[in-house]
Amino acid sequence: MELGRGDRYVTGIAELNMMAKLAPRGSGPAIAPISPMVELGAYEALWLEKGATFKTLADRFAQDPNALPSDFVEPGAVEAALKEAVAHLKNASVERFGVRIHHAGDYPAKLRDARHPVEMLYYQGSWEICEAPAIAIVGSRNASDEGIRRAARLARELVSRNYTVVSGLATGIDIAAHTAAIESGGRTIAVIGTPLGTYYPAAHAAMQRKIATEHLLISQVPIARYHRQHIHQNKLFFPERNATMSALTEGTVIVEAGQTSGTLTQARAALHQGRKLFILDSCFQRTDITWPERFEKMGAIRVRTPDDIWCSLG
């Protein structure tokens, strides 16, 4: 197994455990070495505790802002959880991946704007893509043909303006945005609601592998917990990833979405995080939904022409 930092990867668990990366805690100097594999195992172990959720873990770390996952877990539990998680990754043929840990290295500070910030992210691909300006394009899985065309046009326009296109690799609007960004020679980030090496929907497996190899794939989903619990419980990971998707970007564009769409989770997250929220005018034209007007009153920007986006972004 290999765990990477940016485009550089280090081979072997034993070697990783011997490595120490100095961690800047808070705004002070580096004071403690960090083992990525120990923190991975500790993060997985925390998720195996009864009742663990993104909220309960965020509340726990909020009480000790300088804590690392390993500060809350006994070494034996760390080792067991690490072994279980690594076994699942190996079974899924995930041989190259990296982690980003709060307090260590290149963890993106903008993720702390989330209501329930995550302490660790798994990724595959080029982490440096996170450093470029990015906009999320999201919307319904059951998208209309016109919605898919709009998403693709918007992705191409973002690429032409050197923005990274971020989405969730779902059917409909998401896959249209990723595909158009790649075909236009741009960058894309997929934030998935499953662990690395798990493909949902299965039809997008090839695209997920392509993004993981040539762009950037991010997951915050705990591997061991995901594989232990029922599939219906795992559906709860999808809306949570929308908050992370929003936090990584300068703004979110909703192309189209139903009245109860999971996309609205990202709309709420964007406004909470102080990100721009753009809603295409076509959403306002629909008579079967009321959410566009509600979010406009909360600060969302109605997009009648693409210039409404570019002027707002400055």
Coordinates of N, CA, C and O in Angstrom, one line a residue, residues 22 39-40 86 111 113 118 120 182 197 267 281 284 301:
L22 N 6.2 17.0 11.2 CA 6.0 18.0 12.2 C 4.6 18.7 12.0 O 4.3 19.1 10.9
E39 N -2.7 8.2 12.8 CA -3.9 9.0 12.8 C -5.0 8.4 11.9 O -6.2 8.6 12.3
L40 N -4.7 7.8 10.8 CA -5.7 7.1 10.0 C -6.4 6.0 10.9 O -7.6 5.9 10.9
V86 N -7.2 -1.0 6.2 CA -6.3 -1.3 5.1 C -6.7 -2.6 4.4 O -6.5 -2.7 3.2
L111 N -11.8 24.2 5.2 CA -12.7 23.1 5.7 C -13.2 23.4 7.1 O -14.3 22.9 7.4
D113 N -14.6 25.9 8.0 CA -15.8 26.7 7.8 C -17.1 25.8 7.9 O -18.2 26.4 8.0
V118 N -14.5 18.0 9.4 CA -13.9 16.7 9.5 C -12.4 16.8 9.8 O -11.8 17.8 9.4
M120 N -10.1 14.4 9.1 CA -9.2 13.8 8.1 C -9.9 13.5 6.8 O -11.1 13.1 6.8
I182 N -13.3 17.7 -18.0 CA -12.2 16.9 -18.5 C -12.1 17.1 -20.0 O -11.0 17.2 -20.5
G197 N -12.2 3.4 -3.4 CA -12.3 2.0 -3.9 C -13.7 1.5 -4.0 O -14.0 0.4 -4.4
A267 N -26.7 23.8 -0.6 CA -27.2 25.2 -0.6 C -27.1 25.7 0.8 O -26.6 26.8 1.0
D281 N -31.6 30.6 -13.3 CA -32.9 31.2 -13.5 C -34.0 30.2 -13.8 O -35.1 30.3 -13.5
F284 N -36.1 29.0 -11.1 CA -37.1 29.9 -10.6 C -38.4 29.8 -11.5 O -39.5 30.2 -11.1
I301 N -27.8 34.0 -5.2 CA -27.8 34.9 -6.4 C -28.5 34.2 -7.5 O -28.2 33.1 -7.9

